[in-house]
Coordinates of C-alpha atoms and ligand atoms in Angstrom, one line a residue:
X7 CA -146.3 5.6 125.2
X8 CA -148.3 3.4 122.8
X9 CA -149.9 4.6 119.6
X10 CA -151.9 2.9 116.9
X11 CA -152.1 4.5 113.5
X12 CA -155.1 2.9 111.8
X13 CA -156.6 2.8 108.3
X14 CA -153.8 4.5 106.4
X15 CA -152.1 3.5 103.2
X16 CA -148.5 2.6 104.1
X17 CA -145.8 3.5 101.6
X18 CA -142.5 1.6 101.6
X19 CA -139.8 2.0 99.0
X20 CA -141.2 -0.9 97.1
X21 CA -145.0 -0.8 97.5
X22 CA -148.1 0.8 99.0
X23 CA -150.7 -1.2 101.0
X24 CA -153.4 -0.6 103.5
X25 CA -152.2 -1.4 107.1
X26 CA -152.1 -0.2 110.7
X27 CA -148.9 0.6 112.6
X28 CA -148.5 -0.1 116.3
X29 CA -145.9 2.1 118.1
X30 CA -144.5 1.1 121.4
X31 CA -141.5 2.6 123.4
X32 CA -140.5 4.9 120.5
X33 CA -140.3 2.1 118.0
X34 CA -142.5 0.4 115.5
X35 CA -143.8 -2.7 117.2
X36 CA -146.1 -4.2 114.6
X37 CA -147.5 -3.6 111.1
X38 CA -150.6 -5.4 109.9
X39 CA -154.2 -5.2 109.0
X40 CA -156.8 -4.6 111.7
X41 CA -154.3 -4.6 114.6
X42 CA -156.1 -4.6 117.9
X43 CA -155.7 -1.4 119.9
X44 CA -154.0 -1.9 123.3
X45 CA -156.0 -0.5 126.2
X46 CA -153.6 2.4 126.8
X47 CA -153.1 3.2 123.1
X48 CA -153.5 6.6 121.5
X49 CA -155.5 5.7 118.4
X50 CA -155.0 7.8 115.3
X51 CA -157.2 7.5 112.3
X52 CA -155.3 7.9 109.0
X53 CA -158.2 7.1 106.7
X54 CA -157.6 8.5 103.2
X55 CA -154.0 9.4 104.1
X56 CA -150.6 8.1 103.1
X57 CA -148.4 6.9 105.9
X58 CA -144.7 7.3 105.1
X59 CA -141.4 6.7 107.0
X60 CA -140.2 10.1 108.2
X61 CA -138.4 12.2 105.7
X62 CA -134.6 12.3 106.2
X63 CA -133.0 15.4 104.7
X64 CA -129.3 14.6 104.1
X65 CA -128.4 18.2 103.2
X66 CA -129.3 20.9 105.7
X67 CA -127.7 24.0 107.2
X68 CA -129.4 24.9 110.4
X69 CA -127.8 27.8 112.4
X70 CA -125.1 28.1 109.7
X71 CA -122.0 30.2 110.3
X72 CA -120.0 30.4 107.1
X73 CA -117.5 32.8 108.7
X74 CA -119.0 35.5 106.5
X75 CA -122.7 35.1 107.0
X76 CA -124.7 33.6 109.8
X77 CA -128.3 32.3 109.3
X78 CA -130.9 33.7 111.7
X79 CA -132.3 30.4 112.9
X80 CA -131.4 28.1 115.8
X81 CA -132.0 24.4 116.3
X82 CA -135.5 24.9 117.7
X83 CA -136.7 27.0 114.7
X84 CA -134.8 24.9 112.2
X85 CA -136.3 21.7 113.4
X86 CA -139.7 23.1 113.8
X87 CA -139.9 24.1 110.2
X88 CA -138.6 20.6 109.4
X89 CA -141.2 18.8 111.4
X90 CA -144.0 20.8 109.8
X91 CA -142.6 19.5 106.5
X92 CA -142.7 15.9 107.6
X93 CA -138.9 15.7 108.2
X94 CA -138.0 13.6 111.2
X95 CA -134.2 13.6 110.8
X96 CA -131.9 16.2 109.5
X97 CA -128.3 15.4 108.6
X98 CA -126.5 18.7 109.1
X99 CA -122.8 19.7 108.9
X100 CA -120.2 20.3 111.5
X101 CA -117.5 22.6 110.1
X102 CA -113.9 22.0 111.0
X103 CA -112.9 25.6 111.0
X104 CA -109.2 26.3 110.0
X105 CA -107.9 26.4 113.6
X106 CA -109.6 23.2 114.6
X107 CA -109.2 19.4 114.1
X108 CA -112.2 17.6 112.6
X109 CA -113.0 16.1 116.0
X110 CA -113.1 19.6 117.6
X111 CA -115.3 20.9 114.9
X112 CA -117.8 18.1 115.5
X113 CA -117.7 18.5 119.3
X114 CA -118.4 22.2 118.9
X115 CA -121.5 21.5 116.8
X116 CA -122.8 19.0 119.3
X117 CA -122.3 21.5 122.1
X118 CA -124.3 24.0 120.0
X119 CA -127.2 21.6 119.5
X120 CA -127.3 19.7 122.8
X121 CA -125.3 21.9 125.1
X122 CA -123.3 18.9 126.3
X123 CA -119.6 18.3 126.4
X124 CA -118.7 14.8 125.2
X125 CA -117.6 13.2 122.0
X126 CA -118.8 9.7 122.9
X127 CA -121.6 8.8 120.5
X128 CA -123.5 6.6 123.1
X129 CA -123.4 9.5 125.6
X130 CA -124.5 11.9 122.9
X131 CA -127.3 9.7 121.8
X132 CA -128.6 9.6 125.4
X133 CA -128.0 13.3 126.0
X134 CA -131.1 15.4 126.6
X135 CA -130.6 18.9 125.0
X136 CA -129.5 21.6 127.5
X137 CA -129.7 24.6 125.3
X138 CA -132.3 27.4 125.2
X139 CA -133.3 26.4 121.7
X140 CA -133.3 22.6 121.6
X141 CA -134.2 20.5 118.5
X142 CA -137.7 18.9 118.0
X143 CA -136.4 16.2 115.7
X144 CA -133.4 13.9 115.5
X145 CA -130.1 14.9 113.8
X146 CA -127.0 13.4 112.5
X147 CA -123.8 15.2 111.2
X148 CA -121.5 15.2 108.3
X149 CA -118.0 16.7 108.8
X150 CA -117.2 19.6 106.6
X151 CA -113.4 19.9 106.0
X152 CA -111.5 23.1 105.5
X153 CA -107.7 23.2 106.0
X154 CA -106.1 19.8 106.1
X155 CA -103.3 18.8 108.4
X156 CA -99.9 18.4 106.6
X157 CA -99.3 14.8 107.6
X158 CA -101.3 12.0 106.1
X159 CA -101.1 10.1 109.3
X160 CA -102.9 12.9 111.1
X161 CA -105.5 13.1 108.4
X162 CA -106.1 9.4 108.7
X163 CA -106.5 9.8 112.4
X164 CA -109.1 12.6 111.8
X165 CA -111.1 10.2 109.7
X166 CA -110.9 7.4 112.2
X167 CA -112.2 9.9 114.8
X168 CA -115.2 10.6 112.6
X169 CA -116.0 6.9 112.4
X170 CA -115.8 6.6 116.1
X171 CA -118.1 9.6 116.6
X172 CA -120.8 8.2 114.5
X173 CA -120.2 10.5 111.5
X174 CA -120.6 8.7 108.2
X175 CA -119.4 11.4 105.7
X176 CA -117.0 14.2 105.1
X177 CA -117.9 17.1 102.8
X178 CA -115.4 18.9 100.7
X179 CA -115.5 21.7 98.1
X180 CA -114.0 22.4 94.7
X181 CA -114.7 26.1 95.2
X182 CA -115.2 28.9 97.8
X183 CA -111.8 30.3 98.5
X184 CA -110.0 30.6 100.8
X185 CA -111.4 28.3 103.5
X186 CA -113.4 25.6 101.8
X187 CA -111.7 25.3 98.4
X188 CA -109.5 22.2 97.9
X189 CA -107.2 21.9 94.9
X190 CA -107.0 18.5 93.1
X191 CA -104.2 17.2 95.3
X192 CA -106.2 18.1 98.5
X193 CA -109.3 16.5 97.1
X194 CA -107.4 13.4 96.4
X195 CA -105.9 13.3 99.9
X196 CA -109.3 13.9 101.5
X197 CA -110.8 11.1 99.4
X198 CA -108.0 8.6 100.1
X199 CA -108.1 9.2 103.8
X200 CA -111.9 9.0 103.9
X201 CA -111.9 5.8 101.9
X202 CA -109.6 4.1 104.4
X203 CA -112.1 4.9 107.2
X204 CA -115.1 3.9 105.0
X205 CA -116.5 7.4 105.0
X206 CA -118.7 8.8 102.2
X207 CA -117.1 11.8 100.4
X208 CA -119.7 14.5 99.7
X209 CA -118.5 17.0 97.2
X210 CA -119.8 20.4 96.2
X211 CA -118.7 20.4 92.5
X212 CA -118.1 23.7 90.6
X213 CA -114.9 24.5 88.8
X214 CA -113.4 27.3 90.8
X215 CA -111.4 28.9 88.1
X216 CA -114.3 29.1 85.7
X217 CA -116.6 30.5 88.3
X218 CA -114.1 33.0 89.6
X219 CA -113.2 34.2 86.1
X220 CA -116.8 34.6 85.1
X221 CA -117.6 36.5 88.3
X222 CA -114.6 38.8 88.0
X223 CA -115.5 39.7 84.4
X224 CA -119.1 40.5 85.3
X225 CA -117.8 42.7 88.2
X226 CA -115.3 44.4 86.0
X227 CA -118.1 45.2 83.5
X228 CA -120.3 46.6 86.3
X229 CA -122.8 43.8 85.8
X230 CA -123.4 43.0 89.5
X231 CA -127.2 43.2 89.9
X232 CA -128.8 40.0 90.9
X233 CA -129.9 39.1 87.3
X234 CA -126.2 38.2 86.7
X235 CA -126.0 35.5 89.4
X236 CA -126.5 32.6 87.1
X237 CA -124.1 33.9 84.5
X238 CA -121.3 33.9 87.1
X239 CA -121.6 30.2 87.7
X240 CA -122.3 28.4 84.3
X241 CA -123.6 24.9 84.3
X242 CA -120.5 23.5 82.5
X243 CA -118.5 24.5 85.6
X244 CA -120.5 22.0 87.6
X245 CA -120.2 19.3 84.9
X246 CA -116.4 19.7 84.6
X247 CA -115.9 19.5 88.4
X248 CA -118.2 16.5 88.7
X249 CA -116.2 14.8 85.9
X250 CA -113.0 15.5 87.7
X251 CA -114.1 14.4 91.2
X252 CA -115.5 11.2 89.7
X253 CA -112.0 10.5 88.3
X254 CA -110.3 11.4 91.6
X255 CA -112.7 9.3 93.7
X256 CA -112.1 6.3 91.4
X257 CA -108.4 6.8 91.9
X258 CA -108.9 7.0 95.6
X259 CA -111.4 4.1 95.7
X260 CA -113.7 6.4 97.6
X261 CA -117.5 6.3 97.9
X262 CA -118.7 9.6 96.4
X263 CA -121.9 11.6 96.8
X264 CA -122.1 14.7 94.6
X265 CA -124.4 17.1 96.3
X266 CA -127.1 19.3 94.6
X267 CA -126.8 18.2 91.0
X268 CA -128.4 21.0 89.1
X269 CA -127.4 19.8 85.6
X270 CA -128.9 16.7 84.0
X271 CA -125.4 16.0 82.5
X272 CA -124.0 15.7 86.1
X273 CA -126.4 13.0 86.9
X274 CA -125.6 11.2 83.6
X275 CA -121.9 11.3 84.4
X276 CA -122.7 9.7 87.8
X277 CA -124.8 7.0 86.1
X278 CA -122.0 6.2 83.7
X279 CA -119.5 5.9 86.6
X280 CA -121.8 3.5 88.4
X281 CA -122.0 1.4 85.3
X282 CA -118.2 1.2 85.4
X283 CA -118.6 -0.1 89.0
X284 CA -117.9 3.1 90.9
X285 CA -119.7 3.7 94.2
X286 CA -121.2 7.1 93.7
X287 CA -124.5 8.7 94.5
X288 CA -126.5 11.6 92.9
X289 CA -128.3 14.2 95.0
X290 CA -130.6 16.9 93.6
X291 CA -132.8 19.4 95.3
X292 CA -136.5 20.5 94.8
X293 CA -135.3 24.0 93.6
X294 CA -133.5 22.5 90.6
X295 CA -136.6 20.4 89.7
X296 CA -139.1 23.2 90.1
X297 CA -137.5 26.5 89.3
X298 CA -135.2 27.9 86.6
X299 CA -133.0 30.8 85.8
X300 CA -135.8 33.0 84.5
X301 CA -136.4 33.8 88.2
X302 CA -133.3 36.0 88.2
X303 CA -135.0 38.4 85.9
X304 CA -137.7 39.4 88.3
X305 CA -137.9 41.8 91.2
X306 CA -137.9 38.8 93.5
X307 CA -134.5 37.6 92.3
X308 CA -133.2 37.8 95.9
X309 CA -135.4 34.8 96.8
X310 CA -133.3 32.6 94.4
X311 CA -129.7 33.4 95.1
X312 CA -127.9 30.2 95.8
X313 CA -124.9 28.1 94.6
X314 CA -125.2 26.4 92.2
X315 CA -127.7 28.8 90.7
X316 CA -131.0 27.9 88.9
X317 CA -130.4 26.7 85.4
X318 CA -131.8 27.0 81.9
X319 CA -135.5 26.0 81.6
X320 CA -134.5 22.6 79.9
X321 CA -132.8 21.3 83.1
X322 CA -135.8 20.7 85.3
X323 CA -137.4 18.5 82.7
X324 CA -134.2 16.6 82.2
X325 CA -133.8 16.1 86.0
X326 CA -137.3 14.8 86.3
X327 CA -136.6 12.2 83.6
X328 CA -133.4 11.2 85.4
X329 CA -135.3 11.0 88.7
X330 CA -138.0 8.9 87.2
X331 CA -135.4 6.4 85.7
X332 CA -133.8 6.0 89.1
X333 CA -130.6 7.8 88.3
X334 CA -131.0 10.3 91.1
X335 CA -130.6 8.6 94.4
X336 CA -131.3 11.2 97.1
X337 CA -133.1 14.4 97.6
X338 CA -131.8 17.1 99.9
X339 CA -133.0 20.7 100.3
X340 CA -129.7 22.5 101.1
X341 CA -132.0 24.4 103.6
X342 CA -130.6 27.8 104.7
X343 CA -132.6 30.3 106.8
X344 CA -131.3 33.7 105.8
X345 CA -133.6 36.6 106.2
X346 CA -134.9 39.0 103.6
X347 CA -132.9 41.7 105.3
X348 CA -129.7 39.7 104.8
X349 CA -130.6 38.9 101.2
X350 CA -131.4 42.6 100.4
X351 CA -128.5 44.0 102.4
X352 CA -130.3 46.5 104.6
X353 CA -128.2 49.5 105.6
X354 CA -127.0 48.9 109.2
X355 CA -126.3 45.3 108.2
X356 CA -123.8 46.6 105.7
X357 CA -122.3 49.3 108.0
X358 CA -118.7 48.3 108.5
X359 CA -117.9 51.5 110.4
X360 CA -120.7 50.9 112.9
X361 CA -119.5 47.3 113.4
X362 CA -116.0 48.4 114.0
X363 CA -117.1 50.9 116.6
X364 CA -119.1 48.2 118.3
X365 CA -116.1 45.8 118.1
X366 CA -114.0 48.4 119.9
X367 CA -116.4 48.1 122.9
X368 CA -115.5 44.5 123.4
X369 CA -117.1 41.2 122.3
X370 CA -119.8 41.2 124.9
X371 CA -121.3 44.6 123.9
X372 CA -120.8 43.7 120.2
X373 CA -122.7 40.4 120.6
X374 CA -125.5 42.0 122.6
X375 CA -126.1 44.9 120.2
X376 CA -125.7 42.7 117.1
X377 CA -128.4 40.2 118.4
X378 CA -130.6 42.9 120.1
X379 CA -131.0 45.0 117.0
X380 CA -130.6 42.2 114.4
X381 CA -127.5 43.6 112.9
X382 CA -126.6 40.3 111.3
X383 CA -130.0 39.2 110.2
X384 CA -132.4 42.2 110.4
X385 CA -134.4 40.6 113.2
X386 CA -134.5 42.8 116.3
X387 CA -135.0 41.0 119.5
X388 CA -136.4 42.1 122.9
X389 CA -133.9 42.3 125.8
X390 CA -135.4 39.0 127.1
X391 CA -135.0 37.3 123.7
X392 CA -131.4 38.6 123.4
X393 CA -130.6 37.2 126.9
X394 CA -132.1 33.9 125.8
X395 CA -130.3 33.9 122.5
X396 CA -126.9 34.7 124.0
X397 CA -127.4 32.6 127.1
X398 CA -126.7 35.7 129.3
X399 CA -128.5 37.1 132.4
X400 CA -130.9 39.9 131.5
X401 CA -128.9 42.4 133.5
X402 CA -125.8 41.7 131.4
X403 CA -127.8 42.6 128.3
X404 CA -129.2 45.8 129.8
X405 CA -125.7 46.8 130.9
X406 CA -124.1 46.1 127.5
X407 CA -126.9 48.1 125.8
X408 CA -126.4 51.1 128.1
X409 CA -122.6 51.1 127.4
X410 CA -123.2 51.0 123.7
X411 CA -125.7 53.9 123.7
X412 CA -123.4 56.0 125.8
X413 CA -120.3 55.4 123.7
X414 CA -122.0 55.5 120.2
X415 CA -124.1 58.6 120.3
X416 CA -125.8 58.0 117.0
X417 CA -126.6 54.3 117.7
X418 CA -130.3 55.2 118.2
X419 CA -130.4 56.9 114.8
X420 CA -128.8 53.9 113.1
X421 CA -131.3 51.5 114.8
X422 CA -134.2 53.7 113.6
X423 CA -132.9 53.5 110.1
X424 CA -132.8 49.7 110.4
X425 CA -136.4 49.6 111.7
X426 CA -137.6 51.8 108.9
X427 CA -135.8 49.6 106.4
X428 CA -137.5 46.6 107.9
X429 CA -140.9 48.2 107.8
X430 CA -140.4 48.9 104.1
X431 CA -139.5 45.4 103.4
X432 CA -141.6 45.1 100.3
X433 CA -138.9 44.1 97.8
X434 CA -140.4 46.2 95.1
X435 CA -140.0 49.3 97.4
X436 CA -136.7 48.1 98.7
X437 CA -134.5 47.1 95.8
X438 CA -131.5 44.9 96.7
X439 CA -128.6 47.0 97.7
X440 CA -126.0 44.2 97.3
X441 CA -124.2 42.9 94.3
X442 CA -124.9 39.2 93.6
X443 CA -121.3 38.5 94.8
X444 CA -122.2 39.7 98.3
X445 CA -125.7 38.3 98.7
X446 CA -125.7 35.3 101.0
X447 CA -126.6 32.2 99.0
X448 CA -129.1 29.6 100.2
X449 CA -132.8 29.0 100.4
X450 CA -135.2 27.6 103.0
X451 CA -136.7 24.3 101.9
X452 CA -137.4 21.9 104.8
X453 CA -141.0 22.8 105.2
X454 CA -142.0 22.6 101.6
X455 CA -140.0 19.7 100.1
X456 CA -142.4 16.9 100.8
X457 CA -145.6 18.7 99.6
X458 CA -143.8 19.9 96.5
X459 CA -142.5 16.5 95.6
X460 CA -145.9 14.9 96.1
X461 CA -147.6 17.6 94.0
X462 CA -145.0 17.9 91.2
X463 CA -143.5 14.5 91.3
X464 CA -146.0 11.9 92.4
X465 CA -149.3 13.5 91.3
X466 CA -148.3 14.0 87.6
X467 CA -146.7 10.5 87.6
X468 CA -143.1 11.5 87.2
X469 CA -142.4 9.2 90.2
X470 CA -144.4 6.8 92.4
X471 CA -145.0 7.0 96.1
X472 CA -142.4 4.3 96.7
X473 CA -139.9 6.3 94.6
X474 CA -140.6 9.3 96.8
X475 CA -139.9 7.2 100.0
X476 CA -136.7 5.8 98.4
X477 CA -135.4 9.3 97.5
X478 CA -136.4 11.1 100.7
X479 CA -136.0 8.5 103.4
X480 CA -134.7 5.0 102.5
X481 CA -131.7 6.0 100.4
X482 CA -130.5 8.9 102.6
X483 CA -130.7 6.4 105.6
X484 CA -128.8 3.8 103.6
X485 CA -126.1 6.0 102.1
X486 CA -125.4 7.7 105.4
X487 CA -125.5 4.5 107.5
X488 CA -128.6 5.2 109.5
X489 CA -130.7 2.2 108.3
X490 CA -130.3 0.4 111.6
X491 CA -132.6 3.1 113.1
X492 CA -134.4 5.0 110.3
X493 CA -135.5 5.2 106.7
X494 CA -138.2 2.5 106.7
X495 CA -141.5 1.4 108.2
X496 CA -140.4 -1.9 109.8
X497 CA -140.9 -3.4 113.3
X498 CA -137.9 -2.6 115.4
X499 CA -137.0 0.7 113.7
X500 CA -137.6 4.1 115.2
X501 CA -141.2 5.1 114.9
X502 CA -140.5 8.1 112.6
X503 CA -143.7 8.5 110.7
X504 CA -145.4 11.1 108.5
X505 CA -149.1 11.1 107.8
X506 CA -149.7 12.9 104.5
X507 CA -153.3 13.9 103.7
X508 CA -153.5 14.1 99.9
X509 CA -156.9 15.9 99.9
X510 CA -157.4 19.5 99.2
X511 CA -155.2 22.1 97.5
X512 CA -153.5 25.2 98.9
X513 CA -151.1 27.9 97.8
X514 CA -147.7 28.2 99.4
X515 CA -147.3 31.6 101.2
X516 CA -144.5 33.4 103.0
X517 CA -146.6 33.8 106.1
X518 CA -147.0 30.1 106.8
X519 CA -143.2 29.5 106.9
X520 CA -141.9 28.7 110.4
X521 CA -138.4 29.9 109.5
X522 CA -137.1 33.2 110.9
X523 CA -136.6 34.5 107.3
X524 CA -140.3 33.9 106.8
X525 CA -140.1 33.7 103.0
X526 CA -140.1 30.9 100.5
X527 CA -138.8 30.6 96.9
X528 CA -142.0 28.6 96.2
X529 CA -144.4 31.4 97.1
X530 CA -147.5 31.2 95.0
X531 CA -147.1 27.6 93.9
X532 CA -150.0 25.3 94.4
X533 CA -149.7 22.1 96.4
X534 CA -151.9 19.1 96.7
X535 CA -152.5 17.9 100.2
X536 CA -150.5 18.6 103.3
X537 CA -148.3 17.1 106.1
X538 CA -151.0 16.3 108.7
X539 CA -148.9 14.6 111.4
X540 CA -145.3 14.0 112.1
X541 CA -144.0 11.5 114.7
X542 CA -140.4 11.3 115.9
X543 CA -139.7 8.1 117.7
X544 CA -143.4 7.7 118.4
X545 CA -143.8 11.2 119.8
X546 CA -146.2 13.5 118.0
X547 CA -144.4 16.6 117.0
X548 CA -147.0 17.9 114.5
X549 CA -150.7 17.1 114.7
X550 CA -153.2 18.3 112.2
X551 CA -150.6 20.6 110.7
X552 CA -149.8 22.3 114.0
X553 CA -146.5 22.1 115.8
X554 CA -147.3 20.6 119.2
X555 CA -143.8 19.8 120.5
X556 CA -142.4 18.9 122.9
X557 CA -139.3 21.1 122.5
X558 CA -136.0 19.3 123.0
X559 CA -137.4 15.9 121.9
X560 CA -134.6 15.6 119.3
X561 CA -131.5 13.4 119.8
X562 CA -128.3 12.7 118.1
X563 CA -128.3 9.6 115.8
X564 CA -124.9 8.0 115.3
X565 CA -124.3 6.0 112.1
Ligands
LIG750 ZN1 -125.3 23.0 101.2

């Protein structure tokens, strides 16, 4: 497959210049002016457009299972919405659940994405996805740690396993009890072990005691509607935790990456640590640059429930300044595809008695009914879709459904209630039924990040096009050890390319989102231009703003 992209303005992390790109065998073969078109080449005219290295989103949660909530998407949908946003590689997370080793957690995630049973990074990289919902674009993984082994030797071995599996980073948390939370001693152990294996340590930094106390006080006072979400997680809780993990990482000599900095002060602390010679990176997200806590006062507050929360209106301006001065190194979206039904807590989704009755009928029946009627995400599926989703024969789905309706006489009634709820899904008519403490946190962002950063970062002059490429492609590749394959327009690297047409204006709508949730926190915001084409290893996944596939083109990329 040979492709020549002509007449575009190339953007690297240092400059912009007019040039053509020749793509051969999934890689960039040549860059230059007036490159001759080989006879068999697919010639693409990029006149008037910017040609960027594909966006690498280093902070993504596709098909997320937190143990409490499960997002509604799968790897096909998740990577479709990414490709439409010009993203060519996502770095997602493999969770080491408490009963697993880190290696088992990562293997389970690969099995989910590719449907193959191997831990060998070379075999994984070759593996063609075997699942019903395979990815369109490439992926890499970070390893999210929960319960650590008692012995340091074993923890060291876990970290070496990660290196061997092509994973470049672990992620740990200073909050979220009981599973994810690590106390200071555990943080230090994780960091020390990671440093020995040269793994980056990603940290979600919020002071757990402060956040828990503030939350409990609000609950005790009956202040649990969504407008209180931000008050439960004050900005200084992030700053304190960042301060502490910087200290611990220095002690452990670990390379640190503090995720989703929502406070300008967090970024400043990181900059100071770097001046002292510490290896540490700052990540922020479009939501903290573009939105603020006033969103929690509106009827649409459910769209903005996330951790850390949106901040005071001064923070976005401060973060833009820090971004412009190069103190923020990486941009991630923290993408999460929860549905509106999950965010609002529609009735059957919250019906513990119904779930217990289903559970009593066995895991097969419970899985079928849960997926079929969208009991976890408010997205009912046909019998065929359910079979596809659960990887079961159609007859098994039909049989399980029959059993459920026989044993639970009012199941039909409950399902009607859900469907009525879904039909009334105008948030004004369907006020949130959940306290902020039980609303799943997380926003979709893959599809909108690039247009938003062009419109609100590059166009007003906060950052340049090369800054954008550094933040959204080159640095994520560099920090997470993918530069041998990705993150730049350079002969020999993967032909991951985005063509951005800066002409025209449009308004972001819920309807155009390719997520299952089908909503966006950026609804109503204007954007300049659009992602026209997305190429992953030379293959067109998006042309003229339309997803054209092919499904299952995505592969694992080892660091
Ligand atoms: Zn996250």
